[in-house]
Amino acid sequence: NLWVSSDEGPIQLFKINAPRLSLGAINSSVMLKNVPGLKSIAVKKTGHLLFGTVLSNTISIFKENETNELINLNSWSLLSLCITATNGLLICMTDAKDYACRVVRFEESEAKQIIQYDSEGKRLFAPGNAKKQVKENCNGDICVVDYDGGDVVVTDKMGTFRFRWSESVNRPIGIATDTLAQLIVPCTYKFGVKINIIDRNGCFLRLLNILQYRNKDVGLDVDSEDNLYIAEFSGTVKKIQYLKHLND
């Protein structure tokens, strides 16, 4: 299954049977039609949908056709969220002044870990509320795309800083990880977006040899079989077996 959303909804569930999908396609179901302030979605291993909104700064669960609030961030503003290997939740958030940014690990509705500073007390993430997307890698690392800082910040599962990766003047706008613990990072450049492949230690491997996107905003994710899904601004989602392109 593939879940896709836009900024205000709808949140759609696709049954994947084609290399190219479009919003409103016959193989899709609209699960939530209108979600004002929708910021981020994730799917638990049970198949239940989690989604967060910036209007209420809450995380809700959609289960058995009912929506229930799971977490209230109170004075913090939601930036992004993701599900962990243990079916927990990582939430990236900023304070009301957009000065302090942190990643918090939740188990159910309880905060278990806060990642905000390195071992020297310096902040890991730049201030600001631009794109900051969090993703857990299969090796347990926590990876955050920090558009404000212009880099990708990676810590281990304990929150200890590992490395930063950046691409000169081009800024990262998203992140996905695969079964090889590689990072797939789209970056903006003068003419649109290009997609970089980074290894688990922060070394650049290569650009993905596919069409470079002219829109300066794309969404992407990778499934358990290392298929890459790219959501375009037009509303089309493309499925790419990108590992084959790495050998081209």
JSON list of C-alpha atoms in Angstrom, two decimals:
[
{"chain": "A", "resi": 1, "resn": "ASN", "atom": "CA", "xyz": [0.00, 0.00, 0.00]},
{"chain": "A", "resi": 2, "resn": "LEU", "atom": "CA", "xyz": [1.08, 3.58, -0.67]},
{"chain": "A", "resi": 3, "resn": "TRP", "atom": "CA", "xyz": [-0.20, 6.58, 1.28]},
{"chain": "A", "resi": 4, "resn": "VAL", "atom": "CA", "xyz": [-0.09, 10.01, -0.41]},
{"chain": "A", "resi": 5, "resn": "SER", "atom": "CA", "xyz": [-1.21, 13.43, 0.76]},
{"chain": "A", "resi": 6, "resn": "SER", "atom": "CA", "xyz": [-1.13, 17.11, -0.15]},
{"chain": "A", "resi": 7, "resn": "ASP", "atom": "CA", "xyz": [-0.84, 20.07, 2.22]},
{"chain": "A", "resi": 8, "resn": "GLU", "atom": "CA", "xyz": [-4.57, 20.20, 3.03]},
{"chain": "A", "resi": 9, "resn": "GLY", "atom": "CA", "xyz": [-5.50, 16.65, 2.11]},
{"chain": "A", "resi": 10, "resn": "PRO", "atom": "CA", "xyz": [-6.93, 14.46, 0.87]},
{"chain": "A", "resi": 11, "resn": "ILE", "atom": "CA", "xyz": [-4.91, 11.59, 2.34]},
{"chain": "A", "resi": 12, "resn": "GLN", "atom": "CA", "xyz": [-5.19, 8.75, -0.16]},
{"chain": "A", "resi": 13, "resn": "LEU", "atom": "CA", "xyz": [-4.40, 5.05, 0.04]},
{"chain": "A", "resi": 14, "resn": "PHE", "atom": "CA", "xyz": [-3.21, 3.40, -3.18]},
{"chain": "A", "resi": 15, "resn": "LYS", "atom": "CA", "xyz": [-3.16, -0.29, -4.01]},
{"chain": "A", "resi": 16, "resn": "ILE", "atom": "CA", "xyz": [0.08, -0.46, -5.96]},
{"chain": "A", "resi": 17, "resn": "ASN", "atom": "CA", "xyz": [-0.12, -2.27, -9.28]},
{"chain": "A", "resi": 18, "resn": "ALA", "atom": "CA", "xyz": [1.35, 0.23, -11.73]},
{"chain": "A", "resi": 19, "resn": "PRO", "atom": "CA", "xyz": [4.67, 2.11, -12.17]},
{"chain": "A", "resi": 20, "resn": "ARG", "atom": "CA", "xyz": [2.86, 5.48, -12.37]},
{"chain": "A", "resi": 21, "resn": "LEU", "atom": "CA", "xyz": [0.03, 6.62, -10.11]},
{"chain": "A", "resi": 22, "resn": "SER", "atom": "CA", "xyz": [-2.12, 9.74, -10.17]},
{"chain": "A", "resi": 23, "resn": "LEU", "atom": "CA", "xyz": [-4.29, 11.30, -7.48]},
{"chain": "A", "resi": 24, "resn": "GLY", "atom": "CA", "xyz": [-7.90, 10.27, -8.03]},
{"chain": "A", "resi": 25, "resn": "ALA", "atom": "CA", "xyz": [-6.90, 7.08, -9.86]},
{"chain": "A", "resi": 26, "resn": "ILE", "atom": "CA", "xyz": [-9.29, 4.14, -9.90]},
{"chain": "A", "resi": 27, "resn": "ASN", "atom": "CA", "xyz": [-6.96, 2.08, -7.69]},
{"chain": "A", "resi": 28, "resn": "SER", "atom": "CA", "xyz": [-7.06, 4.57, -4.81]},
{"chain": "A", "resi": 29, "resn": "SER", "atom": "CA", "xyz": [-9.25, 5.22, -1.78]},
{"chain": "A", "resi": 30, "resn": "VAL", "atom": "CA", "xyz": [-9.69, 8.60, -0.10]},
{"chain": "A", "resi": 31, "resn": "MET", "atom": "CA", "xyz": [-9.26, 8.01, 3.63]},
{"chain": "A", "resi": 32, "resn": "LEU", "atom": "CA", "xyz": [-9.44, 11.63, 4.85]},
{"chain": "A", "resi": 33, "resn": "LYS", "atom": "CA", "xyz": [-10.80, 14.31, 2.52]},
{"chain": "A", "resi": 34, "resn": "ASN", "atom": "CA", "xyz": [-9.87, 17.50, 4.34]},
{"chain": "A", "resi": 35, "resn": "VAL", "atom": "CA", "xyz": [-7.15, 17.93, 6.96]},
{"chain": "A", "resi": 36, "resn": "PRO", "atom": "CA", "xyz": [-6.48, 21.67, 7.54]},
{"chain": "A", "resi": 37, "resn": "GLY", "atom": "CA", "xyz": [-2.85, 22.40, 8.35]},
{"chain": "A", "resi": 38, "resn": "LEU", "atom": "CA", "xyz": [-1.69, 18.88, 7.43]},
{"chain": "A", "resi": 39, "resn": "LYS", "atom": "CA", "xyz": [2.09, 18.73, 7.89]},
{"chain": "A", "resi": 40, "resn": "SER", "atom": "CA", "xyz": [3.26, 15.10, 7.93]},
{"chain": "A", "resi": 41, "resn": "ILE", "atom": "CA", "xyz": [1.97, 11.53, 7.73]},
{"chain": "A", "resi": 42, "resn": "ALA", "atom": "CA", "xyz": [3.32, 8.11, 8.68]},
{"chain": "A", "resi": 43, "resn": "VAL", "atom": "CA", "xyz": [1.95, 4.58, 8.87]},
{"chain": "A", "resi": 44, "resn": "LYS", "atom": "CA", "xyz": [2.42, 2.27, 11.83]},
{"chain": "A", "resi": 45, "resn": "LYS", "atom": "CA", "xyz": [3.38, -1.36, 11.29]},
{"chain": "A", "resi": 46, "resn": "THR", "atom": "CA", "xyz": [-0.21, -2.24, 12.20]},
{"chain": "A", "resi": 47, "resn": "GLY", "atom": "CA", "xyz": [-1.29, -0.32, 9.08]},
{"chain": "A", "resi": 48, "resn": "HIS", "atom": "CA", "xyz": [-2.87, 2.54, 11.01]},
{"chain": "A", "resi": 49, "resn": "LEU", "atom": "CA", "xyz": [-2.32, 6.07, 9.76]},
{"chain": "A", "resi": 50, "resn": "LEU", "atom": "CA", "xyz": [-0.72, 8.81, 11.86]},
{"chain": "A", "resi": 51, "resn": "PHE", "atom": "CA", "xyz": [-0.89, 12.43, 10.78]},
{"chain": "A", "resi": 52, "resn": "GLY", "atom": "CA", "xyz": [0.15, 15.73, 12.28]},
{"chain": "A", "resi": 53, "resn": "THR", "atom": "CA", "xyz": [-1.24, 19.23, 11.76]},
{"chain": "A", "resi": 54, "resn": "VAL", "atom": "CA", "xyz": [0.35, 22.61, 12.42]},
{"chain": "A", "resi": 55, "resn": "LEU", "atom": "CA", "xyz": [-2.93, 24.34, 13.29]},
{"chain": "A", "resi": 56, "resn": "SER", "atom": "CA", "xyz": [-3.36, 22.34, 16.49]},
{"chain": "A", "resi": 57, "resn": "ASN", "atom": "CA", "xyz": [0.21, 20.96, 16.80]},
{"chain": "A", "resi": 58, "resn": "THR", "atom": "CA", "xyz": [-1.20, 17.51, 17.44]},
{"chain": "A", "resi": 59, "resn": "ILE", "atom": "CA", "xyz": [-0.53, 14.01, 16.18]},
{"chain": "A", "resi": 60, "resn": "SER", "atom": "CA", "xyz": [-3.64, 11.93, 15.54]},
{"chain": "A", "resi": 61, "resn": "ILE", "atom": "CA", "xyz": [-4.26, 8.30, 14.64]},
{"chain": "A", "resi": 62, "resn": "PHE", "atom": "CA", "xyz": [-6.80, 7.17, 12.06]},
{"chain": "A", "resi": 63, "resn": "LYS", "atom": "CA", "xyz": [-7.99, 3.72, 13.09]},
{"chain": "A", "resi": 64, "resn": "GLU", "atom": "CA", "xyz": [-11.14, 1.80, 12.17]},
{"chain": "A", "resi": 65, "resn": "ASN", "atom": "CA", "xyz": [-12.59, 4.89, 10.46]},
{"chain": "A", "resi": 66, "resn": "GLU", "atom": "CA", "xyz": [-12.13, 7.02, 13.57]},
{"chain": "A", "resi": 67, "resn": "THR", "atom": "CA", "xyz": [-9.65, 9.81, 14.30]},
{"chain": "A", "resi": 68, "resn": "ASN", "atom": "CA", "xyz": [-8.26, 10.22, 17.81]},
{"chain": "A", "resi": 69, "resn": "GLU", "atom": "CA", "xyz": [-5.65, 12.61, 19.17]},
{"chain": "A", "resi": 70, "resn": "LEU", "atom": "CA", "xyz": [-2.49, 10.77, 20.23]},
{"chain": "A", "resi": 71, "resn": "ILE", "atom": "CA", "xyz": [0.03, 13.50, 21.12]},
{"chain": "A", "resi": 72, "resn": "ASN", "atom": "CA", "xyz": [-0.26, 17.23, 21.82]},
{"chain": "A", "resi": 73, "resn": "LEU", "atom": "CA", "xyz": [2.98, 19.17, 21.30]},
{"chain": "A", "resi": 74, "resn": "ASN", "atom": "CA", "xyz": [1.64, 22.15, 23.29]},
{"chain": "A", "resi": 75, "resn": "SER", "atom": "CA", "xyz": [4.03, 25.11, 22.78]},
{"chain": "A", "resi": 76, "resn": "TRP", "atom": "CA", "xyz": [6.14, 23.28, 20.17]},
{"chain": "A", "resi": 77, "resn": "SER", "atom": "CA", "xyz": [5.35, 23.35, 16.45]},
{"chain": "A", "resi": 78, "resn": "LEU", "atom": "CA", "xyz": [5.36, 20.20, 14.35]},
{"chain": "A", "resi": 79, "resn": "LEU", "atom": "CA", "xyz": [7.88, 19.95, 11.50]},
{"chain": "A", "resi": 80, "resn": "SER", "atom": "CA", "xyz": [7.81, 16.24, 10.58]},
{"chain": "A", "resi": 81, "resn": "LEU", "atom": "CA", "xyz": [7.38, 12.73, 11.95]},
{"chain": "A", "resi": 82, "resn": "CYS", "atom": "CA", "xyz": [8.29, 9.13, 11.13]},
{"chain": "A", "resi": 83, "resn": "ILE", "atom": "CA", "xyz": [7.74, 5.61, 12.46]},
{"chain": "A", "resi": 84, "resn": "THR", "atom": "CA", "xyz": [10.69, 3.73, 13.96]},
{"chain": "A", "resi": 85, "resn": "ALA", "atom": "CA", "xyz": [11.66, 0.07, 13.63]},
{"chain": "A", "resi": 86, "resn": "THR", "atom": "CA", "xyz": [10.12, -0.62, 17.05]},
{"chain": "A", "resi": 87, "resn": "ASN", "atom": "CA", "xyz": [6.84, 1.03, 15.96]},
{"chain": "A", "resi": 88, "resn": "GLY", "atom": "CA", "xyz": [7.64, 4.12, 17.99]},
{"chain": "A", "resi": 89, "resn": "LEU", "atom": "CA", "xyz": [7.57, 7.67, 16.69]},
{"chain": "A", "resi": 90, "resn": "LEU", "atom": "CA", "xyz": [10.19, 10.33, 15.99]},
{"chain": "A", "resi": 91, "resn": "ILE", "atom": "CA", "xyz": [8.88, 13.89, 15.85]},
{"chain": "A", "resi": 92, "resn": "CYS", "atom": "CA", "xyz": [10.89, 16.88, 14.70]},
{"chain": "A", "resi": 93, "resn": "MET", "atom": "CA", "xyz": [9.64, 20.15, 16.16]},
{"chain": "A", "resi": 94, "resn": "THR", "atom": "CA", "xyz": [10.55, 23.80, 16.75]},
{"chain": "A", "resi": 95, "resn": "ASP", "atom": "CA", "xyz": [9.69, 26.23, 19.53]},
{"chain": "A", "resi": 96, "resn": "ALA", "atom": "CA", "xyz": [7.28, 29.16, 19.19]},
{"chain": "A", "resi": 97, "resn": "LYS", "atom": "CA", "xyz": [10.09, 31.55, 18.18]},
{"chain": "A", "resi": 98, "resn": "ASP", "atom": "CA", "xyz": [11.52, 29.10, 15.61]},
{"chain": "A", "resi": 99, "resn": "TYR", "atom": "CA", "xyz": [14.82, 29.25, 17.48]},
{"chain": "A", "resi": 100, "resn": "ALA", "atom": "CA", "xyz": [15.19, 25.85, 19.11]},
{"chain": "A", "resi": 101, "resn": "CYS", "atom": "CA", "xyz": [14.70, 22.67, 17.08]},
{"chain": "A", "resi": 102, "resn": "ARG", "atom": "CA", "xyz": [14.72, 19.13, 18.42]},
{"chain": "A", "resi": 103, "resn": "VAL", "atom": "CA", "xyz": [13.77, 15.54, 17.67]},
{"chain": "A", "resi": 104, "resn": "VAL", "atom": "CA", "xyz": [11.76, 13.67, 20.30]},
{"chain": "A", "resi": 105, "resn": "ARG", "atom": "CA", "xyz": [11.28, 9.91, 20.44]},
{"chain": "A", "resi": 106, "resn": "PHE", "atom": "CA", "xyz": [7.85, 8.78, 21.62]},
{"chain": "A", "resi": 107, "resn": "GLU", "atom": "CA", "xyz": [6.62, 5.36, 22.69]},
{"chain": "A", "resi": 108, "resn": "GLU", "atom": "CA", "xyz": [2.84, 5.51, 22.42]},
{"chain": "A", "resi": 109, "resn": "SER", "atom": "CA", "xyz": [2.13, 9.01, 23.79]},
{"chain": "A", "resi": 110, "resn": "GLU", "atom": "CA", "xyz": [5.11, 9.28, 26.13]},
{"chain": "A", "resi": 111, "resn": "ALA", "atom": "CA", "xyz": [8.32, 11.17, 25.29]},
{"chain": "A", "resi": 112, "resn": "LYS", "atom": "CA", "xyz": [11.33, 8.89, 25.87]},
{"chain": "A", "resi": 113, "resn": "GLN", "atom": "CA", "xyz": [14.27, 10.77, 24.33]},
{"chain": "A", "resi": 114, "resn": "ILE", "atom": "CA", "xyz": [15.13, 14.32, 23.27]},
{"chain": "A", "resi": 115, "resn": "ILE", "atom": "CA", "xyz": [17.81, 15.00, 20.65]},
{"chain": "A", "resi": 116, "resn": "GLN", "atom": "CA", "xyz": [18.80, 18.66, 20.43]},
{"chain": "A", "resi": 117, "resn": "TYR", "atom": "CA", "xyz": [22.49, 19.22, 21.29]},
{"chain": "A", "resi": 118, "resn": "ASP", "atom": "CA", "xyz": [25.84, 17.55, 20.58]},
{"chain": "A", "resi": 119, "resn": "SER", "atom": "CA", "xyz": [28.35, 16.47, 23.24]},
{"chain": "A", "resi": 120, "resn": "GLU", "atom": "CA", "xyz": [29.72, 20.04, 23.46]},
{"chain": "A", "resi": 121, "resn": "GLY", "atom": "CA", "xyz": [26.32, 21.56, 24.05]},
{"chain": "A", "resi": 122, "resn": "LYS", "atom": "CA", "xyz": [26.05, 23.03, 20.55]},
{"chain": "A", "resi": 123, "resn": "ARG", "atom": "CA", "xyz": [22.72, 22.77, 18.82]},
{"chain": "A", "resi": 124, "resn": "LEU", "atom": "CA", "xyz": [22.45, 20.08, 16.17]},
{"chain": "A", "resi": 125, "resn": "PHE", "atom": "CA", "xyz": [19.82, 21.77, 14.05]},
{"chain": "A", "resi": 126, "resn": "ALA", "atom": "CA", "xyz": [19.67, 25.31, 12.68]},
{"chain": "A", "resi": 127, "resn": "PRO", "atom": "CA", "xyz": [16.88, 27.63, 13.87]},
{"chain": "A", "resi": 128, "resn": "GLY", "atom": "CA", "xyz": [13.92, 28.08, 11.56]},
{"chain": "A", "resi": 129, "resn": "ASN", "atom": "CA", "xyz": [10.76, 26.31, 10.49]},
{"chain": "A", "resi": 130, "resn": "ALA", "atom": "CA", "xyz": [11.64, 25.47, 6.87]},
{"chain": "A", "resi": 131, "resn": "LYS", "atom": "CA", "xyz": [11.80, 21.84, 5.75]},
{"chain": "A", "resi": 132, "resn": "LYS", "atom": "CA", "xyz": [13.17, 19.63, 8.51]},
{"chain": "A", "resi": 133, "resn": "GLN", "atom": "CA", "xyz": [12.33, 16.02, 7.77]},
{"chain": "A", "resi": 134, "resn": "VAL", "atom": "CA", "xyz": [13.25, 13.20, 10.15]},
{"chain": "A", "resi": 135, "resn": "LYS", "atom": "CA", "xyz": [13.85, 9.58, 9.15]},
{"chain": "A", "resi": 136, "resn": "GLU", "atom": "CA", "xyz": [15.19, 6.54, 11.02]},
{"chain": "A", "resi": 137, "resn": "ASN", "atom": "CA", "xyz": [17.76, 4.55, 9.05]},
{"chain": "A", "resi": 138, "resn": "CYS", "atom": "CA", "xyz": [17.80, 0.74, 9.19]},
{"chain": "A", "resi": 139, "resn": "ASN", "atom": "CA", "xyz": [21.05, 0.87, 11.22]},
{"chain": "A", "resi": 140, "resn": "GLY", "atom": "CA", "xyz": [19.22, 2.87, 13.90]},
{"chain": "A", "resi": 141, "resn": "ASP", "atom": "CA", "xyz": [20.67, 6.25, 12.94]},
{"chain": "A", "resi": 142, "resn": "ILE", "atom": "CA", "xyz": [18.39, 9.29, 13.12]},
{"chain": "A", "resi": 143, "resn": "CYS", "atom": "CA", "xyz": [18.65, 11.42, 10.00]},
{"chain": "A", "resi": 144, "resn": "VAL", "atom": "CA", "xyz": [17.29, 14.95, 9.70]},
{"chain": "A", "resi": 145, "resn": "VAL", "atom": "CA", "xyz": [17.17, 17.06, 6.56]},
{"chain": "A", "resi": 146, "resn": "ASP", "atom": "CA", "xyz": [17.76, 20.63, 7.76]},
{"chain": "A", "resi": 147, "resn": "TYR", "atom": "CA", "xyz": [16.89, 23.06, 4.97]},
{"chain": "A", "resi": 148, "resn": "ASP", "atom": "CA", "xyz": [17.60, 26.05, 7.22]},
{"chain": "A", "resi": 149, "resn": "GLY", "atom": "CA", "xyz": [21.11, 24.76, 7.92]},
{"chain": "A", "resi": 150, "resn": "GLY", "atom": "CA", "xyz": [21.62, 23.53, 4.36]},
{"chain": "A", "resi": 151, "resn": "ASP", "atom": "CA", "xyz": [22.65, 20.02, 5.40]},
{"chain": "A", "resi": 152, "resn": "VAL", "atom": "CA", "xyz": [21.66, 16.55, 6.54]},
{"chain": "A", "resi": 153, "resn": "VAL", "atom": "CA", "xyz": [22.35, 15.88, 10.24]},
{"chain": "A", "resi": 154, "resn": "VAL", "atom": "CA", "xyz": [22.83, 12.29, 11.40]},
{"chain": "A", "resi": 155, "resn": "THR", "atom": "CA", "xyz": [23.06, 10.95, 14.95]},
{"chain": "A", "resi": 156, "resn": "ASP", "atom": "CA", "xyz": [23.16, 7.40, 16.24]},
{"chain": "A", "resi": 157, "resn": "LYS", "atom": "CA", "xyz": [20.11, 5.95, 18.00]},
{"chain": "A", "resi": 158, "resn": "MET", "atom": "CA", "xyz": [21.34, 7.35, 21.31]},
{"chain": "A", "resi": 159, "resn": "GLY", "atom": "CA", "xyz": [21.37, 10.85, 19.85]},
{"chain": "A", "resi": 160, "resn": "THR", "atom": "CA", "xyz": [25.16, 11.11, 19.60]},
{"chain": "A", "resi": 161, "resn": "PHE", "atom": "CA", "xyz": [26.26, 13.22, 16.63]},
{"chain": "A", "resi": 162, "resn": "ARG", "atom": "CA", "xyz": [27.77, 11.22, 13.75]},
{"chain": "A", "resi": 163, "resn": "PHE", "atom": "CA", "xyz": [28.11, 13.49, 10.73]},
{"chain": "A", "resi": 164, "resn": "ARG", "atom": "CA", "xyz": [26.73, 16.27, 8.56]},
{"chain": "A", "resi": 165, "resn": "TRP", "atom": "CA", "xyz": [26.42, 16.10, 4.80]},
{"chain": "A", "resi": 166, "resn": "SER", "atom": "CA", "xyz": [25.84, 19.02, 2.47]},
{"chain": "A", "resi": 167, "resn": "GLU", "atom": "CA", "xyz": [26.10, 19.70, -1.25]},
{"chain": "A", "resi": 168, "resn": "SER", "atom": "CA", "xyz": [27.88, 23.03, -1.65]},
{"chain": "A", "resi": 169, "resn": "VAL", "atom": "CA", "xyz": [25.21, 25.72, -2.25]},
{"chain": "A", "resi": 170, "resn": "ASN", "atom": "CA", "xyz": [22.31, 23.35, -2.94]},
{"chain": "A", "resi": 171, "resn": "ARG", "atom": "CA", "xyz": [19.89, 22.72, -0.09]},
{"chain": "A", "resi": 172, "resn": "PRO", "atom": "CA", "xyz": [18.31, 19.36, 0.81]},
{"chain": "A", "resi": 173, "resn": "ILE", "atom": "CA", "xyz": [14.51, 19.23, 0.79]},
{"chain": "A", "resi": 174, "resn": "GLY", "atom": "CA", "xyz": [13.74, 15.61, 1.74]},
{"chain": "A", "resi": 175, "resn": "ILE", "atom": "CA", "xyz": [15.15, 12.24, 2.68]},
{"chain": "A", "resi": 176, "resn": "ALA", "atom": "CA", "xyz": [14.52, 8.51, 2.35]},
{"chain": "A", "resi": 177, "resn": "THR", "atom": "CA", "xyz": [16.57, 5.50, 3.43]},
{"chain": "A", "resi": 178, "resn": "ASP", "atom": "CA", "xyz": [16.88, 1.99, 2.01]},
{"chain": "A", "resi": 179, "resn": "THR", "atom": "CA", "xyz": [17.79, -1.53, 3.12]},
{"chain": "A", "resi": 180, "resn": "LEU", "atom": "CA", "xyz": [21.49, -0.77, 2.52]},
{"chain": "A", "resi": 181, "resn": "ALA", "atom": "CA", "xyz": [21.27, 2.14, 5.00]},
{"chain": "A", "resi": 182, "resn": "GLN", "atom": "CA", "xyz": [21.88, 4.56, 2.13]},
{"chain": "A", "resi": 183, "resn": "LEU", "atom": "CA", "xyz": [20.37, 8.04, 2.24]},
{"chain": "A", "resi": 184, "resn": "ILE", "atom": "CA", "xyz": [18.44, 9.29, -0.79]},
{"chain": "A", "resi": 185, "resn": "VAL", "atom": "CA", "xyz": [18.48, 13.09, -0.63]},
{"chain": "A", "resi": 186, "resn": "PRO", "atom": "CA", "xyz": [16.85, 15.48, -3.14]},
{"chain": "A", "resi": 187, "resn": "CYS", "atom": "CA", "xyz": [18.48, 18.90, -3.30]},
{"chain": "A", "resi": 188, "resn": "THR", "atom": "CA", "xyz": [17.34, 22.10, -4.96]},
{"chain": "A", "resi": 189, "resn": "TYR", "atom": "CA", "xyz": [19.55, 23.70, -7.57]},
{"chain": "A", "resi": 190, "resn": "LYS", "atom": "CA", "xyz": [19.16, 26.46, -10.17]},
{"chain": "A", "resi": 191, "resn": "PHE", "atom": "CA", "xyz": [16.93, 24.48, -12.53]},
{"chain": "A", "resi": 192, "resn": "GLY", "atom": "CA", "xyz": [14.98, 22.28, -10.11]},
{"chain": "A", "resi": 193, "resn": "VAL", "atom": "CA", "xyz": [15.78, 19.19, -8.05]},
{"chain": "A", "resi": 194, "resn": "LYS", "atom": "CA", "xyz": [18.45, 16.50, -8.32]},
{"chain": "A", "resi": 195, "resn": "ILE", "atom": "CA", "xyz": [18.64, 13.34, -6.21]},
{"chain": "A", "resi": 196, "resn": "ASN", "atom": "CA", "xyz": [21.82, 12.32, -4.35]},
{"chain": "A", "resi": 197, "resn": "ILE", "atom": "CA", "xyz": [22.77, 8.92, -2.95]},
{"chain": "A", "resi": 198, "resn": "ILE", "atom": "CA", "xyz": [24.81, 9.03, 0.28]},
{"chain": "A", "resi": 199, "resn": "ASP", "atom": "CA", "xyz": [26.23, 6.04, 2.14]},
{"chain": "A", "resi": 200, "resn": "ARG", "atom": "CA", "xyz": [25.63, 5.31, 5.84]},
{"chain": "A", "resi": 201, "resn": "ASN", "atom": "CA", "xyz": [28.80, 7.20, 6.83]},
{"chain": "A", "resi": 202, "resn": "GLY", "atom": "CA", "xyz": [28.03, 10.39, 4.97]},
{"chain": "A", "resi": 203, "resn": "CYS", "atom": "CA", "xyz": [30.07, 9.76, 1.82]},
{"chain": "A", "resi": 204, "resn": "PHE", "atom": "CA", "xyz": [28.57, 10.89, -1.49]},
{"chain": "A", "resi": 205, "resn": "LEU", "atom": "CA", "xyz": [28.11, 7.96, -3.86]},
{"chain": "A", "resi": 206, "resn": "ARG", "atom": "CA", "xyz": [26.52, 9.48, -6.94]},
{"chain": "A", "resi": 207, "resn": "LEU", "atom": "CA", "xyz": [23.58, 11.31, -8.45]},
{"chain": "A", "resi": 208, "resn": "LEU", "atom": "CA", "xyz": [20.63, 9.15, -9.28]},
{"chain": "A", "resi": 209, "resn": "ASN", "atom": "CA", "xyz": [20.60, 8.69, -13.04]},
{"chain": "A", "resi": 210, "resn": "ILE", "atom": "CA", "xyz": [17.00, 9.66, -13.65]},
{"chain": "A", "resi": 211, "resn": "LEU", "atom": "CA", "xyz": [15.24, 12.73, -14.98]},
{"chain": "A", "resi": 212, "resn": "GLN", "atom": "CA", "xyz": [16.14, 15.81, -12.95]},
{"chain": "A", "resi": 213, "resn": "TYR", "atom": "CA", "xyz": [12.95, 17.45, -11.70]},
{"chain": "A", "resi": 214, "resn": "ARG", "atom": "CA", "xyz": [12.27, 21.04, -12.72]},
{"chain": "A", "resi": 215, "resn": "ASN", "atom": "CA", "xyz": [9.84, 21.72, -9.88]},
{"chain": "A", "resi": 216, "resn": "LYS", "atom": "CA", "xyz": [11.69, 22.72, -6.74]},
{"chain": "A", "resi": 217, "resn": "ASP", "atom": "CA", "xyz": [9.61, 20.50, -4.48]},
{"chain": "A", "resi": 218, "resn": "VAL", "atom": "CA", "xyz": [9.16, 16.73, -4.55]},
{"chain": "A", "resi": 219, "resn": "GLY", "atom": "CA", "xyz": [8.20, 14.12, -1.97]},
{"chain": "A", "resi": 220, "resn": "LEU", "atom": "CA", "xyz": [9.88, 10.75, -1.84]},
{"chain": "A", "resi": 221, "resn": "ASP", "atom": "CA", "xyz": [10.06, 7.50, 0.09]},
{"chain": "A", "resi": 222, "resn": "VAL", "atom": "CA", "xyz": [11.44, 3.97, -0.29]},
{"chain": "A", "resi": 223, "resn": "ASP", "atom": "CA", "xyz": [9.57, 0.72, 0.40]},
{"chain": "A", "resi": 224, "resn": "SER", "atom": "CA", "xyz": [10.87, -2.52, 1.92]},
{"chain": "A", "resi": 225, "resn": "GLU", "atom": "CA", "xyz": [11.89, -3.79, -1.52]},
{"chain": "A", "resi": 226, "resn": "ASP", "atom": "CA", "xyz": [13.93, -0.65, -2.29]},
{"chain": "A", "resi": 227, "resn": "ASN", "atom": "CA", "xyz": [11.47, 0.81, -4.76]},
{"chain": "A", "resi": 228, "resn": "LEU", "atom": "CA", "xyz": [11.68, 4.60, -4.79]},
{"chain": "A", "resi": 229, "resn": "TYR", "atom": "CA", "xyz": [8.46, 6.62, -4.96]},
{"chain": "A", "resi": 230, "resn": "ILE", "atom": "CA", "xyz": [8.65, 10.23, -6.10]},
{"chain": "A", "resi": 231, "resn": "ALA", "atom": "CA", "xyz": [5.62, 12.49, -5.67]},
{"chain": "A", "resi": 232, "resn": "GLU", "atom": "CA", "xyz": [5.64, 15.35, -8.15]},
{"chain": "A", "resi": 233, "resn": "PHE", "atom": "CA", "xyz": [4.05, 18.77, -7.78]},
{"chain": "A", "resi": 234, "resn": "SER", "atom": "CA", "xyz": [1.56, 17.80, -10.51]},
{"chain": "A", "resi": 235, "resn": "GLY", "atom": "CA", "xyz": [0.04, 15.13, -8.25]},
{"chain": "A", "resi": 236, "resn": "THR", "atom": "CA", "xyz": [1.67, 12.19, -10.03]},
{"chain": "A", "resi": 237, "resn": "VAL", "atom": "CA", "xyz": [3.64, 9.56, -8.10]},
{"chain": "A", "resi": 238, "resn": "LYS", "atom": "CA", "xyz": [6.36, 7.62, -9.92]},
{"chain": "A", "resi": 239, "resn": "LYS", "atom": "CA", "xyz": [7.72, 4.25, -8.84]},
{"chain": "A", "resi": 240, "resn": "ILE", "atom": "CA", "xyz": [11.40, 3.71, -9.70]},
{"chain": "A", "resi": 241, "resn": "GLN", "atom": "CA", "xyz": [13.64, 0.68, -9.18]},
{"chain": "A", "resi": 242, "resn": "TYR", "atom": "CA", "xyz": [16.49, 3.05, -8.51]},
{"chain": "A", "resi": 243, "resn": "LEU", "atom": "CA", "xyz": [19.17, 0.51, -7.52]},
{"chain": "A", "resi": 244, "resn": "LYS", "atom": "CA", "xyz": [19.26, -0.56, -11.18]},
{"chain": "A", "resi": 245, "resn": "HIS", "atom": "CA", "xyz": [20.08, 3.04, -12.13]},
{"chain": "A", "resi": 246, "resn": "LEU", "atom": "CA", "xyz": [23.07, 3.05, -9.78]},
{"chain": "A", "resi": 247, "resn": "ASN", "atom": "CA", "xyz": [24.79, 0.58, -12.09]},
{"chain": "A", "resi": 248, "resn": "ASP", "atom": "CA", "xyz": [24.01, 2.50, -15.28]}
]
